[in-house]
Coordinates of C-alpha atoms (C1' of nucleotides) in Angstrom, one line a residue:
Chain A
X4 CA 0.8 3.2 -3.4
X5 CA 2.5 3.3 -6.6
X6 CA 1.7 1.1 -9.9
X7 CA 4.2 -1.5 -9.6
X8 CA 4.0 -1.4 -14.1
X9 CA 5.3 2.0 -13.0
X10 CA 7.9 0.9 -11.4
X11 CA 9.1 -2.1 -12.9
X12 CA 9.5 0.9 -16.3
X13 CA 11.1 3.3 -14.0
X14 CA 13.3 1.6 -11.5
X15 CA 15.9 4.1 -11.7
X16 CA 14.0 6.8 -11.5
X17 CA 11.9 5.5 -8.1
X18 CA 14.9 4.8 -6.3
X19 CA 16.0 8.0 -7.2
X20 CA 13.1 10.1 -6.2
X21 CA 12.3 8.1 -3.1
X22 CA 16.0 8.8 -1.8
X23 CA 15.3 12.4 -2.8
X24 CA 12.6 12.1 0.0
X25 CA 14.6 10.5 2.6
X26 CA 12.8 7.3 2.0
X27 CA 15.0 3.9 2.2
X28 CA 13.3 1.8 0.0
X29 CA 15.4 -0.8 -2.4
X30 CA 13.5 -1.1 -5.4
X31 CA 15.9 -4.0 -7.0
X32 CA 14.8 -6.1 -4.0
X33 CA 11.1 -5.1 -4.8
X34 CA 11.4 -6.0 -8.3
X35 CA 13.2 -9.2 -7.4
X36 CA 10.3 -10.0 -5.3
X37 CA 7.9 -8.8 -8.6
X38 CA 9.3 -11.0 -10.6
X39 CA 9.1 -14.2 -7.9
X40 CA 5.8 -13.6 -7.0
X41 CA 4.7 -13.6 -11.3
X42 CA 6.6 -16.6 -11.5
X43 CA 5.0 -18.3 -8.9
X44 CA 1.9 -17.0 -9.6
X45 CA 2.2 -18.4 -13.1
X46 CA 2.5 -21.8 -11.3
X47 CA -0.4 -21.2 -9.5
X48 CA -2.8 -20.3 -12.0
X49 CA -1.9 -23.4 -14.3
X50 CA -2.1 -25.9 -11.5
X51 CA -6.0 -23.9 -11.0
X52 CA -6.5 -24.0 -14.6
X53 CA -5.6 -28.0 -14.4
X54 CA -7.9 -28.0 -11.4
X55 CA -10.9 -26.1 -13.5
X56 CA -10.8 -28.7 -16.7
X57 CA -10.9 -31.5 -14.6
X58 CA -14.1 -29.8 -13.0
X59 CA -15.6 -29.2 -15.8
X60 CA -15.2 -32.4 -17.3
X61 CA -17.0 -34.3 -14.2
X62 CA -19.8 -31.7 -14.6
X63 CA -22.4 -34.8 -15.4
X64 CA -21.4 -36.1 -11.8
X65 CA -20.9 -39.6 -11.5
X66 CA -16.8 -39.2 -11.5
X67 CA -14.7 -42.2 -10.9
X68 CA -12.7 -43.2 -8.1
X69 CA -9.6 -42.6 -10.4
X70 CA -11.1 -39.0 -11.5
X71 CA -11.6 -38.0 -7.4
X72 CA -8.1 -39.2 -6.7
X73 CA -6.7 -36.7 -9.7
X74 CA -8.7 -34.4 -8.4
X75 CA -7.3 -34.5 -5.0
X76 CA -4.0 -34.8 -6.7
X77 CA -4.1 -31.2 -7.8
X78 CA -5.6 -29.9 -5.5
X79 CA -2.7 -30.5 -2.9
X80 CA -0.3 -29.1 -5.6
X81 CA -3.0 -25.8 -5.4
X82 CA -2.5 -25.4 -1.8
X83 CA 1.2 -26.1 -1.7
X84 CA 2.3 -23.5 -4.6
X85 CA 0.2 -21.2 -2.9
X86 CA 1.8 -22.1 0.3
X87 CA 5.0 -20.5 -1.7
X88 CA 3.1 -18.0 -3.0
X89 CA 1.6 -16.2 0.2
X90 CA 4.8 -15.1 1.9
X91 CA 6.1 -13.9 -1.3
X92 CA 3.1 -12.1 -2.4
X93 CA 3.5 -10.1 1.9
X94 CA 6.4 -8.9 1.5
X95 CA 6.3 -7.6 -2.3
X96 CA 3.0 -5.5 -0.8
X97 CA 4.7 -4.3 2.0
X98 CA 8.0 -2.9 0.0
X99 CA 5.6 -2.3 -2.5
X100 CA 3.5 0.3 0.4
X101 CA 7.0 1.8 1.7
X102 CA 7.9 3.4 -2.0
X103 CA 6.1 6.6 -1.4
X104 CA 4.4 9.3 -4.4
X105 CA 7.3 10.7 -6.6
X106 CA 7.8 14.3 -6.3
X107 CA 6.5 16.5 -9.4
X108 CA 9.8 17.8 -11.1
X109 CA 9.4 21.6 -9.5
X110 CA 9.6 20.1 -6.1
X111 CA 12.7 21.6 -4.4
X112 CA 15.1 18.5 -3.2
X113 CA 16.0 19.0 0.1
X114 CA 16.7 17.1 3.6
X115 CA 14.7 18.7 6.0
X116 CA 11.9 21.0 6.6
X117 CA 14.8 24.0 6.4
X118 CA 14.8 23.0 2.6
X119 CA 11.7 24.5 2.2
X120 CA 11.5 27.3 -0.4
X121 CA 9.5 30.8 0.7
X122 CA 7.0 31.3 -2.5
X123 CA 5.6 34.4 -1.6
X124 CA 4.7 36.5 1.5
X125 CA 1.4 38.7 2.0
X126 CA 0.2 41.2 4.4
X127 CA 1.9 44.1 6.4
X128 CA 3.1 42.7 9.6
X129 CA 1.0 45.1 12.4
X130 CA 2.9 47.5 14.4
X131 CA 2.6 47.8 18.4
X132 CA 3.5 50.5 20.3
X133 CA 3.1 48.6 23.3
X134 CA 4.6 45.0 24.6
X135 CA 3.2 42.5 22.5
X136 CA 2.0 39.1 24.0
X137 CA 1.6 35.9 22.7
X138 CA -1.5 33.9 22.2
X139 CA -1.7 32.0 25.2
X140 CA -1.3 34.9 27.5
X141 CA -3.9 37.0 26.1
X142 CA -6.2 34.3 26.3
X143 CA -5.3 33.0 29.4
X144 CA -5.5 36.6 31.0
X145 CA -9.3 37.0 29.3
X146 CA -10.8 33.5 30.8
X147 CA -10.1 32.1 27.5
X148 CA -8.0 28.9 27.9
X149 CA -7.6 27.3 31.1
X150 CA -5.1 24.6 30.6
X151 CA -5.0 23.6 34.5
X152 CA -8.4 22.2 33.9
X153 CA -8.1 20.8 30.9
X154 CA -5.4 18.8 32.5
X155 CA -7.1 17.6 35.5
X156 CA -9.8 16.3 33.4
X157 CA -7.9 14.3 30.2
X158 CA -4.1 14.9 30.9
X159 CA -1.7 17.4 29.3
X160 CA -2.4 19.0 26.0
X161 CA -6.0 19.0 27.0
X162 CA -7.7 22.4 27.6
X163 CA -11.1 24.0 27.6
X164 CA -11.7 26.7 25.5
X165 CA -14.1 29.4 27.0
X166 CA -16.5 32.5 26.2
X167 CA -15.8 34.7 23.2
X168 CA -12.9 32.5 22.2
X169 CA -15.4 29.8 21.8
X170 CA -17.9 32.2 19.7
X171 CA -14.9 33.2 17.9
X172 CA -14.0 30.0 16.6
X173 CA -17.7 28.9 15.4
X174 CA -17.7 32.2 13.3
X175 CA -14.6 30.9 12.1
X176 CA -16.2 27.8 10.8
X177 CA -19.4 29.9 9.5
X178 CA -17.3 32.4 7.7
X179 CA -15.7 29.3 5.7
X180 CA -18.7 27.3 5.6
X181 CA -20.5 30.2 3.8
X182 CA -17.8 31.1 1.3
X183 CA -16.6 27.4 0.0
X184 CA -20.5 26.8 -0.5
X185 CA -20.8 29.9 -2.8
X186 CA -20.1 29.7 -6.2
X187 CA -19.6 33.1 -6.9
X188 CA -16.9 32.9 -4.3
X189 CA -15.6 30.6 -6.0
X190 CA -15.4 32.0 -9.6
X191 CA -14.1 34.8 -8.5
X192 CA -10.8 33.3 -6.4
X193 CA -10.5 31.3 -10.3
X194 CA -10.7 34.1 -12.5
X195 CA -8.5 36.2 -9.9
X196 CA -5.8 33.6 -9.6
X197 CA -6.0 32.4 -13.5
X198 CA -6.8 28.9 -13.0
X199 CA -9.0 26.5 -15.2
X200 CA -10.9 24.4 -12.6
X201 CA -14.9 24.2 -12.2
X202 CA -16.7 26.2 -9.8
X203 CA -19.1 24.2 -8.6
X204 CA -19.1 24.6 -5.0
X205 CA -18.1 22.2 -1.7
X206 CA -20.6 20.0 -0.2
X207 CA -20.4 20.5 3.9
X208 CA -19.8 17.4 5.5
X209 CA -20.0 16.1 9.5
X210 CA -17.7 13.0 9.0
X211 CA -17.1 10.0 11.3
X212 CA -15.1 10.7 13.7
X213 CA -13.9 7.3 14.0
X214 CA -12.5 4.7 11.2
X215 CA -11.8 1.3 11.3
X216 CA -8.3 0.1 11.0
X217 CA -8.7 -0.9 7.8
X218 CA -9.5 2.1 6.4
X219 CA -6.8 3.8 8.1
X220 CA -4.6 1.7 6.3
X221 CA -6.4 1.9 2.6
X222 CA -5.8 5.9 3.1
X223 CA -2.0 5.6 2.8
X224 CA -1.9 7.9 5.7
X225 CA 0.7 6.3 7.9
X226 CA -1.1 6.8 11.3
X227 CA 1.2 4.9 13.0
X228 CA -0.1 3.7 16.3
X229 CA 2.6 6.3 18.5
X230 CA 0.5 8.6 17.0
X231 CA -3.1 7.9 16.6
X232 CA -5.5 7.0 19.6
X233 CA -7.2 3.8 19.9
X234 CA -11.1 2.9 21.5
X235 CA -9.9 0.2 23.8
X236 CA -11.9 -3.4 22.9
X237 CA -13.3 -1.7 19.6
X238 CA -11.1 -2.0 16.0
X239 CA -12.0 1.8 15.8
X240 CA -9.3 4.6 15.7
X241 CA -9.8 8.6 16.2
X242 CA -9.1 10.4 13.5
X243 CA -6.1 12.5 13.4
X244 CA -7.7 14.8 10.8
X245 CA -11.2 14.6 8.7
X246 CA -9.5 13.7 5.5
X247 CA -8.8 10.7 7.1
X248 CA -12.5 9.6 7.1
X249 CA -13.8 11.4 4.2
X250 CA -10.9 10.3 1.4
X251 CA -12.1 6.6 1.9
X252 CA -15.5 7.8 1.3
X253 CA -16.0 6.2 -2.1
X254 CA -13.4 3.0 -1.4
X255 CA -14.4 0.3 -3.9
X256 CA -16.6 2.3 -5.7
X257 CA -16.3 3.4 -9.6
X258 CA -18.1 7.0 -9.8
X259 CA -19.5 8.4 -12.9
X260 CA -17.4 10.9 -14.9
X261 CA -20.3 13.5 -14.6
X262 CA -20.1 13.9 -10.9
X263 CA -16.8 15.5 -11.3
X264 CA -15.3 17.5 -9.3
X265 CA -16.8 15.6 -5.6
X266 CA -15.6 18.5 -3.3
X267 CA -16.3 18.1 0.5
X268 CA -16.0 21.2 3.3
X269 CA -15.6 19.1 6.3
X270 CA -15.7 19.5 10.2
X271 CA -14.5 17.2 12.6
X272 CA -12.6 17.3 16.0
X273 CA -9.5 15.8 15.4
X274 CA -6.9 14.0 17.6
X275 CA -3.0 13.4 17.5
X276 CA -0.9 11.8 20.3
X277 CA 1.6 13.8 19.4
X278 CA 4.4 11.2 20.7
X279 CA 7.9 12.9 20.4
X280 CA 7.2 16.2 20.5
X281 CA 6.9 17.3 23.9
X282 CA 8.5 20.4 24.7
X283 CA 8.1 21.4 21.3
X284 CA 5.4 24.4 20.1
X285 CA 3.7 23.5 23.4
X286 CA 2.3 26.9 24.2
X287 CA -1.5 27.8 23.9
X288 CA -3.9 26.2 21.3
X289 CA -0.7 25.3 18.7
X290 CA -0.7 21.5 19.0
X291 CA -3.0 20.1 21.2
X292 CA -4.1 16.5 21.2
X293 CA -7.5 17.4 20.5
X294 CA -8.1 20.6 18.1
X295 CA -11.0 21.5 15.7
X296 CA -10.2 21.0 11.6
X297 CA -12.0 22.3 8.5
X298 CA -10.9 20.4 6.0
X299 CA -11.0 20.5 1.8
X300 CA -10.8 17.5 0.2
X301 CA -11.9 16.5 -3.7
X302 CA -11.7 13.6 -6.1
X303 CA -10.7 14.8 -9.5
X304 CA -10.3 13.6 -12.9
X305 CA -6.3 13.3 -13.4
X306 CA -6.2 16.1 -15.7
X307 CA -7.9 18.3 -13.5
X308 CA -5.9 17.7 -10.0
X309 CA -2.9 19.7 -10.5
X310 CA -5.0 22.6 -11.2
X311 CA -7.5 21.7 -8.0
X312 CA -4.1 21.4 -5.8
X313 CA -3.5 25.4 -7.2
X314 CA -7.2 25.9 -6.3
X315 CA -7.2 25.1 -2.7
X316 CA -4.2 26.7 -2.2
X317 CA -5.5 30.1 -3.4
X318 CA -9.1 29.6 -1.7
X319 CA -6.4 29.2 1.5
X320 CA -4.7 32.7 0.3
X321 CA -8.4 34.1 -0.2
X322 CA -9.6 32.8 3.8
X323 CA -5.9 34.6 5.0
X324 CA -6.2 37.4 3.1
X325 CA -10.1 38.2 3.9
X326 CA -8.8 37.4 7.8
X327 CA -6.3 40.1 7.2
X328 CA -3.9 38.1 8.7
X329 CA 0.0 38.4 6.9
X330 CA 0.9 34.8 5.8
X331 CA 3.7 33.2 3.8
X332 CA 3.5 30.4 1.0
X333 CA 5.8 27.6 1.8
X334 CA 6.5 25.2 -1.6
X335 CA 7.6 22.1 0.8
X336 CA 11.0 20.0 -0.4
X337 CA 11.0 16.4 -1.2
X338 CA 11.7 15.4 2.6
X339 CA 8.8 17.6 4.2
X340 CA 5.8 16.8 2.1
X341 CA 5.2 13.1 2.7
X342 CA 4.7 10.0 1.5
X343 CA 2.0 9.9 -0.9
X344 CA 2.3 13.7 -1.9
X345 CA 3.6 14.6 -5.6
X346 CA 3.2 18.2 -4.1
X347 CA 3.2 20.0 -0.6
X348 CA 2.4 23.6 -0.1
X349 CA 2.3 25.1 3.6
X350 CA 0.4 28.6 4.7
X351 CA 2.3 29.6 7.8
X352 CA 0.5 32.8 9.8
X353 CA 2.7 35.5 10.8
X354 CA 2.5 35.5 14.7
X355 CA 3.7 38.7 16.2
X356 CA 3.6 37.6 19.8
X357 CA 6.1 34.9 18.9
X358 CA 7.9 36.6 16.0
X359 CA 7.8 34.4 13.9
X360 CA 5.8 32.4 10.7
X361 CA 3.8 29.5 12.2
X362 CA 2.2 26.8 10.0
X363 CA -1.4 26.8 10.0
X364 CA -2.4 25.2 6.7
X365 CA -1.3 22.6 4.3
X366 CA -2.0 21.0 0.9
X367 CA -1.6 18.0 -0.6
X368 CA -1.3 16.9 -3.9
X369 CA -1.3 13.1 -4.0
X370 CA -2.5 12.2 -7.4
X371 CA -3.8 8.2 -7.6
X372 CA -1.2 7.1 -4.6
X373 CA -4.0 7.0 -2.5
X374 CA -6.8 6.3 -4.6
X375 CA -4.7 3.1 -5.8
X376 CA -4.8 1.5 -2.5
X377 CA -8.7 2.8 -1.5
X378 CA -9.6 1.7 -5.4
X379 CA -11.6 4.4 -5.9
X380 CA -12.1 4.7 -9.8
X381 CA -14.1 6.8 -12.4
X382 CA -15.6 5.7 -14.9
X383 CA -15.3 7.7 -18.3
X384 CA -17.9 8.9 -20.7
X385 CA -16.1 6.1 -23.2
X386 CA -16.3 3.2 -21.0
X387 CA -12.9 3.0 -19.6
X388 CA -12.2 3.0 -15.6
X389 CA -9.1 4.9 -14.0
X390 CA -8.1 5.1 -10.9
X391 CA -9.0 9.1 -9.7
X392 CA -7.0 12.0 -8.0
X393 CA -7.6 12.8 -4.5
X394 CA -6.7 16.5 -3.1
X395 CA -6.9 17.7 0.2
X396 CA -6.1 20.7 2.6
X397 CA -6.8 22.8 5.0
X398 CA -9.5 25.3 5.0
X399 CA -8.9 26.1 9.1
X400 CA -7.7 24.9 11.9
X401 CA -7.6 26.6 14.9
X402 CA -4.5 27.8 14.7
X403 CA -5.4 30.6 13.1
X404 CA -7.5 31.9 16.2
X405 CA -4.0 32.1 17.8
X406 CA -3.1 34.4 14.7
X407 CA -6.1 36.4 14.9
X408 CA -5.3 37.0 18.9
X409 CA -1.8 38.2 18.2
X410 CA -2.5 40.3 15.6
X411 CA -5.4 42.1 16.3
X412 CA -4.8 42.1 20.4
X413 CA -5.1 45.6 22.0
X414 CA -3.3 47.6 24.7
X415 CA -5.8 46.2 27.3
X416 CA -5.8 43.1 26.6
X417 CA -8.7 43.0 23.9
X418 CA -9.2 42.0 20.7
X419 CA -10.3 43.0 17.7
X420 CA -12.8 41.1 15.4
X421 CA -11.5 41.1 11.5
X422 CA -13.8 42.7 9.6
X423 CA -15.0 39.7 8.0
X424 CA -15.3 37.7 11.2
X425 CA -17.7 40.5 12.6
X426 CA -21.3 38.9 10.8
X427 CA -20.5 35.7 12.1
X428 CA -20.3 36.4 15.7
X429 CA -23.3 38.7 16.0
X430 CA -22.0 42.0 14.7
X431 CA -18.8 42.4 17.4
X432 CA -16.3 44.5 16.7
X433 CA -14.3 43.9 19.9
X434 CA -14.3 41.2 22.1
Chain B
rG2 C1' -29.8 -5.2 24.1
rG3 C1' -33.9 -9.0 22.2
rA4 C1' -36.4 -11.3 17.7
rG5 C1' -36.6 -11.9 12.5
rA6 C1' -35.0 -10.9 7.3
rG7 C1' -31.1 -10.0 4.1
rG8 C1' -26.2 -8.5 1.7
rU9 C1' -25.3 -10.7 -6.2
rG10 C1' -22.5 -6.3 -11.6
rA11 C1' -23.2 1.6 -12.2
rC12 C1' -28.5 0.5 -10.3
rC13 C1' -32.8 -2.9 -9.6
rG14 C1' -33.2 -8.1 -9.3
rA15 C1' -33.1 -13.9 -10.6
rG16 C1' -30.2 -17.7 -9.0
rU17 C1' -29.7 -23.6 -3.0
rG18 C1' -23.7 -27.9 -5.6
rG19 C1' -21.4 -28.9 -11.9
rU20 C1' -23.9 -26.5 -18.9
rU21 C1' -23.6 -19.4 -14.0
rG22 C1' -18.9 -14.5 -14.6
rA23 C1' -23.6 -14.9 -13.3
rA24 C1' -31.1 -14.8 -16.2
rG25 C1' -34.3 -10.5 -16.8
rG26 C1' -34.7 -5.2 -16.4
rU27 C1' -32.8 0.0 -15.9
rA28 C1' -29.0 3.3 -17.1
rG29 C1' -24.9 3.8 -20.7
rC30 C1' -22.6 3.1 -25.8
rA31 C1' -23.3 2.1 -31.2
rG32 C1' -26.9 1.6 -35.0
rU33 C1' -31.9 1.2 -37.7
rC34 C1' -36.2 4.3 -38.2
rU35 C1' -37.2 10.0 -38.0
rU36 C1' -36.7 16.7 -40.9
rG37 C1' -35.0 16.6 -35.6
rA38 C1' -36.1 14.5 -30.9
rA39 C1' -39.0 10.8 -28.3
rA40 C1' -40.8 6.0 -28.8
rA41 C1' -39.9 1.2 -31.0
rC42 C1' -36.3 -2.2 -32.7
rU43 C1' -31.1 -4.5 -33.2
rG44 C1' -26.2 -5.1 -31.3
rC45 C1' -22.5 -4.1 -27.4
rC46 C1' -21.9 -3.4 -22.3
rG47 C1' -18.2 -5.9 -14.7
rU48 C1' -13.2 -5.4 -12.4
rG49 C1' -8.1 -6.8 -11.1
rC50 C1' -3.8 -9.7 -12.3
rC51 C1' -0.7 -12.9 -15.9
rG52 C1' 0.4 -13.9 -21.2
rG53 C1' -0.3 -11.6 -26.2
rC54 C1' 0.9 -6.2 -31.2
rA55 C1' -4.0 -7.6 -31.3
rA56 C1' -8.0 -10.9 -31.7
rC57 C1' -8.0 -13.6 -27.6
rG58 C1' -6.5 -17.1 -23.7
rG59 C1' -5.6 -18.2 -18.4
rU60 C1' -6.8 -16.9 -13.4
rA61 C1' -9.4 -14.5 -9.3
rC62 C1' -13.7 -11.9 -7.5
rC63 C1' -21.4 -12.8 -6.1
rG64 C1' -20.2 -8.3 2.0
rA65 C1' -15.0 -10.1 4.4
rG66 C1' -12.1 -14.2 6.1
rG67 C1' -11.8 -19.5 6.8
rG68 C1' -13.7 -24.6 5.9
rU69 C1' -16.3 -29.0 3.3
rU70 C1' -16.1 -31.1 -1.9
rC71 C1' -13.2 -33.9 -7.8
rA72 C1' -16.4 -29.2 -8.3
rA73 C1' -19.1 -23.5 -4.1
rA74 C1' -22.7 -17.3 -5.6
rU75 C1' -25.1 -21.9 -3.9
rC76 C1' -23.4 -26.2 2.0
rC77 C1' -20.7 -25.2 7.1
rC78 C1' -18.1 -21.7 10.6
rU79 C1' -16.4 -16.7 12.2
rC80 C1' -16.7 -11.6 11.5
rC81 C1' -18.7 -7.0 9.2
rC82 C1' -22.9 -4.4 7.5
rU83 C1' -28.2 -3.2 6.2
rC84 C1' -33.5 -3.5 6.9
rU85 C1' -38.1 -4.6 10.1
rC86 C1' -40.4 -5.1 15.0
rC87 C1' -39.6 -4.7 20.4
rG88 C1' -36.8 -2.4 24.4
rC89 C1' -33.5 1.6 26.0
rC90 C1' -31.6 6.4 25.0
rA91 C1' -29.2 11.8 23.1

RNA sequence: GGAGAGGUGACCGAGUGGUUGAAGGUAGCAGUCUUGAAAACUGCCGUGCCGGCAACGGUACCGAGGGUUCAAAUCCCUCCCUCUCCGCCA
């Protein structure tokens, strides 16, 4: 959420940006509602501060019937102004919540995910001189995926994964695992890409897989209920990504300056309901409701962030490009990157069975939207306390399994390893 | 699942109705001393919101939410969590 100081200073400009990002949010209602729930608070806190005095004037004991009667007096008054008070003070948080993150100013404006703006493309599309299949075929054909199965068991969108697909995937995992945990990796995707960010490495991480609802909610991370499964008779929901558990990591807490930059590598199995999109990218492993995640995520000092978001979008590059798989960089427009984003960049694998770019990562720059609302704070080396930057994105999914399949699937119906896959999954070239 | 104990500031830890926003200690910051450092000593040292240029004032917060009372960290209720022992189990 945004400071409302912020916005009571920049009304113009929040309405503004929030329209820019297809969000219908009146800000003179919310600062009609500000400026209510002060007043009333005002009321409040003098009728307490009456309350306190006459407190702390009976603080002997012994108060008279007269003094208890006062007493009660005010009281009542407490409870009825903040009777006023409470419905005011509801709906001025839950405007406040809808105004999403403002856009940084090289954001492209734009209506729809078509508004995206193409950064930069890498990799030579591969060349087949036979018919080239997609994902799901090639798997399907080698025992891979059996979707049938999957759907007997847990419904549509289910599947079991099977055999070297499986081993595959694991030295997916590995082969990130071991580079985001190396610090020489790490200086040299910095010095390569000219950024000014530490080195110090990513802590792995094996997350809850669960969160309660109130966490959900202090995350900012609108997992709307369409959208997010539910343990029946427990106030637990399944994650939908392991940002979702790890961001609220430090809610409440102040950290110390000196542990900056906390980056986490984590691994959890995610799952989306994926309401509304049925008939849409249904084929193979693309959006499942259940799917494997790797996921960055860091909590930065504010002037560090912007260069972090740069960061894990070239340590993204760096995973592609060591994959050999072509990729393009998508800079998302003010109606694609979401809510609490300042900043949205997409990697989208070239898929040659489909023809076409597919989006298999994404990074978010969020600044303190969502540490505002999980108050997580840092405390500096001069005693102050601000509120810090969260990053996140994607290190893998396993979407990019379907990329590897497509663009390194033989005549026969094999497939070949990337070179930097091969240590991971016991020296195999070909599988 | 059963029995018991407990959740207080960055951390440890006092505090069972009013003079406690909270003793004491650690860490941190500033200083004295020292060639320098350490030690010792002195002072400062929670967060949010409202008002104020500021000093400061008001208010709220002692796991969360309700309640009792003129007055709650302290009493009552519900929930969450942690620890110990027993049971069960990957």
């Amino acid at each position: 959420m945004l400071d409302i100081q912020f916005i009571r200073d920049n009304a113009d400009v929040v309405q503004e940006k929030s329209k820019q990002k297809g969000y219908d949010v009146n800000i003179a209602d919310l600062l009609k509602l500000d400026a209510e729930r002060r007043e009333l608070t005002g009321k409040i806190e003098a009728l307490r501060a009456e309350r306190n005095q006459l407190a702390d004037a009976l603080k002997g004991g012994n108060p008279s019937q007269e003094q208890i009667e006062r007493g009660r007096e005010v009281k009542q008054q407490v409870a009825d102004a903040e009777a006023l008070w409470e419905p005011v003070n509801d709906s001025f948080l839950t405007l406040l919540k809808r105004v999403p993150n403002m856009p940084l100013d090289d954001v492209p404006v734009g209506a729809s995910e078509d508004d995206n703006v193409v950064s930069k493309q890498w990799g030579d599309r591969p060349q087949f001189d036979f018919e080239v299949k997609n994902h799901a075929d090639i798997a399907e054909a080698r025992g891979w995926l059996d979707k049938e199965r999957g759907a007997k068991i847990a419904g549509s969108r289910f599947v079991y994964l099977k055999g070297d697909l499986v081993l595959l995937e694991f030295a997916l995992w590995q082969f990130a695992f071991s580079k985001l945990t190396d610090e020489a990796v790490l200086g040299q995707i910095i010095r390569d890409n000219n950024l000014d960010v530490s080195s110090k490495p990513f802590t792995p991480v094996l997350p809850p897989a669960v969160a309660k609802k109130a966490v959900f909610e202090a995350t900012g991370r609108l997992n709307k209920e369409e959208q997010t499964y539910k343990l029946e008779d427990e106030d637990l929901w399944l994650n939908a990504s392991a940002e979702h558990t790890i961001a609220p990591m430090y809610l409440g807490e102040i950290l110390a300056e000196e542990d900056f930059p906390l980056r986490y590598i984590g691994y959890t199995t995610a799952f989306r309901r994926e309401a509304g999109t049925y008939g849409k990218d249904m084929e193979g492993i693309i959006r499942l409701h259940q799917f494997n995640k790797l996921e960055m995520e860091s909590f930065n000092l504010p002037e560090h962030s912007l260069q972090e978001h740069f960061f894990m979008v070239a340590i993204q590059e760096y995973l592609m490009q060591q994959l050999g798989l072509p990729y393009q960089v998508l800079t998302k427009c003010t109606a694609d990157i979401g809510g609490p984003n300042a900043r949205g960049v997409d990697i989208e694998a070239w898929l040659p069975g489909q023809g076409k770019y597919r989006e298999t990562h994404t990074a978010d720059y969020i600044t303190d939207y969502q540490a505002r609302r999980m108050q997580t704070k840092v405390r500096r080396r001069d005693g102050s306390v601000e509120l810090v930057h969260t990053n996140d994105a994607t290190a893998f999914s396993q979407r990019p399994l379907a990329a590897i399949l497509e663009n390194y699937q033989n005549a026969d119906g094999s497939v070949r390893v990337p070179d930097a896959l091969q240590p991971y999954i016991g020296g195999k070239t070909i599988i």
